[in-house]
Amino acid sequence: MATPAQHVTLLKKAYRRWHASKGKDTAVWLELMADNIRVRSLAEGKPEAAFAIAVKSRREFQQYFDHLARDWEMVHYTMGTFIAQGNHVAMLGSTSWTNRRTGRRVDTMKADFWTFRRGKAVEFTELYDTAALIAAATP
């Protein structure tokens, strides 16, 4: 069983790769995930955030990434504070993306919440400024 510190180390490496690839290296996340990963995104169901779908599998999470890459281009993804307890890790950071259709940029604080079991992520919830995201995506 992995320790909270090991979970944080795994996530820090993943966030660094994600930032360095400007959101193109989706394998970094898929490698961390259990087959039955559950993902929740704050803008879930909003047409301006087609990527924000309810995810119940690693395959569905790839669809999330496909929609994200189609509609948005990453400017940065900056890690901040990590808090870990047991199988849970929270990360508070910031991110910025440009909408490919409108050319508008969204800058937002980002809170990610992870749950691990047997060394794999089984739950992921992300929170961000949905109003700013929707404004950037609206022509």
XYZ file of C-alpha atoms in Angstrom:
139
model
C 0.000 0.000 0.000
C 1.346 3.387 -1.001
C 1.806 6.103 1.595
C 0.344 9.622 1.316
C 3.852 10.919 0.526
C 4.173 8.405 -2.330
C 0.831 9.527 -3.767
C 2.018 13.151 -3.676
C 5.299 12.201 -5.376
C 3.404 10.403 -8.168
C 1.122 13.380 -8.683
C 3.934 15.948 -8.681
C 5.696 14.005 -11.450
C 2.440 13.775 -13.410
C 1.636 17.487 -13.056
C 5.182 18.391 -14.185
C 4.818 16.207 -17.306
C 1.337 17.606 -17.991
C 2.601 21.199 -17.762
C 5.748 20.487 -19.837
C 3.667 18.892 -22.611
C 1.148 21.771 -22.535
C -1.634 19.220 -22.060
C -0.662 16.928 -24.912
C 0.725 14.029 -22.820
C -2.498 12.332 -21.715
C -0.675 9.071 -20.989
C 0.713 10.699 -17.846
C -2.783 10.611 -16.304
C -4.009 7.378 -17.857
C -1.019 5.536 -16.359
C -2.095 6.634 -12.857
C -5.706 5.566 -13.202
C -7.606 2.449 -12.326
C -9.777 1.030 -15.112
C -12.904 2.137 -13.238
C -11.816 5.729 -12.462
C -14.620 8.126 -11.486
C -14.127 11.723 -12.595
C -16.189 14.807 -11.801
C -15.590 18.223 -13.293
C -17.248 21.388 -12.009
C -18.551 22.461 -15.442
C -19.995 19.015 -16.154
C -22.875 19.236 -18.617
C -22.166 22.807 -19.751
C -22.031 23.079 -23.570
C -19.117 25.531 -23.342
C -17.109 22.815 -21.555
C -17.673 19.750 -23.737
C -14.678 18.076 -22.077
C -16.420 18.129 -18.670
C -18.212 14.811 -18.928
C -19.041 12.324 -16.187
C -16.293 9.707 -16.449
C -16.579 6.137 -15.182
C -13.646 4.476 -16.944
C -10.148 5.104 -18.236
C -11.524 4.909 -21.805
C -14.071 7.645 -21.038
C -11.317 9.757 -19.492
C -9.523 9.624 -22.856
C -12.677 11.188 -24.360
C -12.396 13.964 -21.763
C -8.838 14.647 -22.965
C -9.859 14.465 -26.641
C -12.543 17.129 -26.121
C -10.229 19.260 -24.000
C -7.502 19.225 -26.695
C -10.030 19.936 -29.446
C -11.432 23.048 -27.757
C -8.624 24.404 -25.529
C -4.877 25.023 -25.654
C -2.947 24.986 -22.389
C -0.925 28.060 -21.466
C 0.258 26.676 -18.124
C -0.651 24.279 -15.332
C 1.058 25.288 -12.120
C 1.175 23.086 -9.041
C 0.748 24.701 -5.678
C 0.034 23.177 -2.296
C -0.479 19.449 -1.770
C -2.322 18.038 1.229
C -2.425 14.268 1.705
C -4.197 12.091 4.225
C -4.557 8.347 3.859
C -5.630 7.569 0.299
C -6.662 11.161 -0.441
C -4.624 13.986 -1.979
C -5.690 17.571 -2.632
C -3.748 19.954 -4.869
C -4.380 23.690 -5.039
C -2.725 25.399 -7.980
C -3.565 27.473 -11.030
C -3.993 26.972 -14.731
C -4.582 28.952 -17.890
C -6.064 27.830 -21.193
C -6.955 29.551 -24.489
C -10.185 28.628 -26.220
C -9.406 27.579 -29.797
C -12.664 28.984 -31.230
C -12.795 32.378 -29.533
C -9.101 33.001 -28.863
C -10.035 34.057 -25.328
C -7.984 32.965 -22.360
C -9.161 31.711 -18.976
C -6.897 32.056 -15.925
C -8.162 30.247 -12.857
C -7.244 28.750 -9.549
C -7.508 24.957 -9.721
C -8.342 22.503 -6.961
C -7.902 18.798 -7.683
C -8.976 16.035 -5.324
C -7.666 12.491 -5.773
C -8.488 9.142 -4.153
C -6.115 6.196 -4.554
C -6.600 2.460 -4.017
C -3.874 -0.124 -4.522
C -1.591 2.496 -6.061
C -4.058 3.689 -8.724
C -6.342 6.712 -8.838
C -9.978 5.651 -8.478
C -11.563 9.107 -8.072
C -10.696 12.564 -9.374
C -12.684 15.764 -8.826
C -11.640 19.124 -10.271
C -12.825 22.589 -9.308
C -12.110 25.810 -11.216
C -13.752 29.116 -12.159
C -16.586 27.921 -14.373
C -17.881 31.456 -15.027
C -14.487 32.489 -16.427
C -14.273 29.298 -18.496
C -17.749 29.824 -19.960
C -16.973 33.491 -20.700
C -13.779 32.508 -22.551
C -15.673 29.910 -24.600
C -18.593 32.177 -25.522
C -18.292 34.098 -28.815
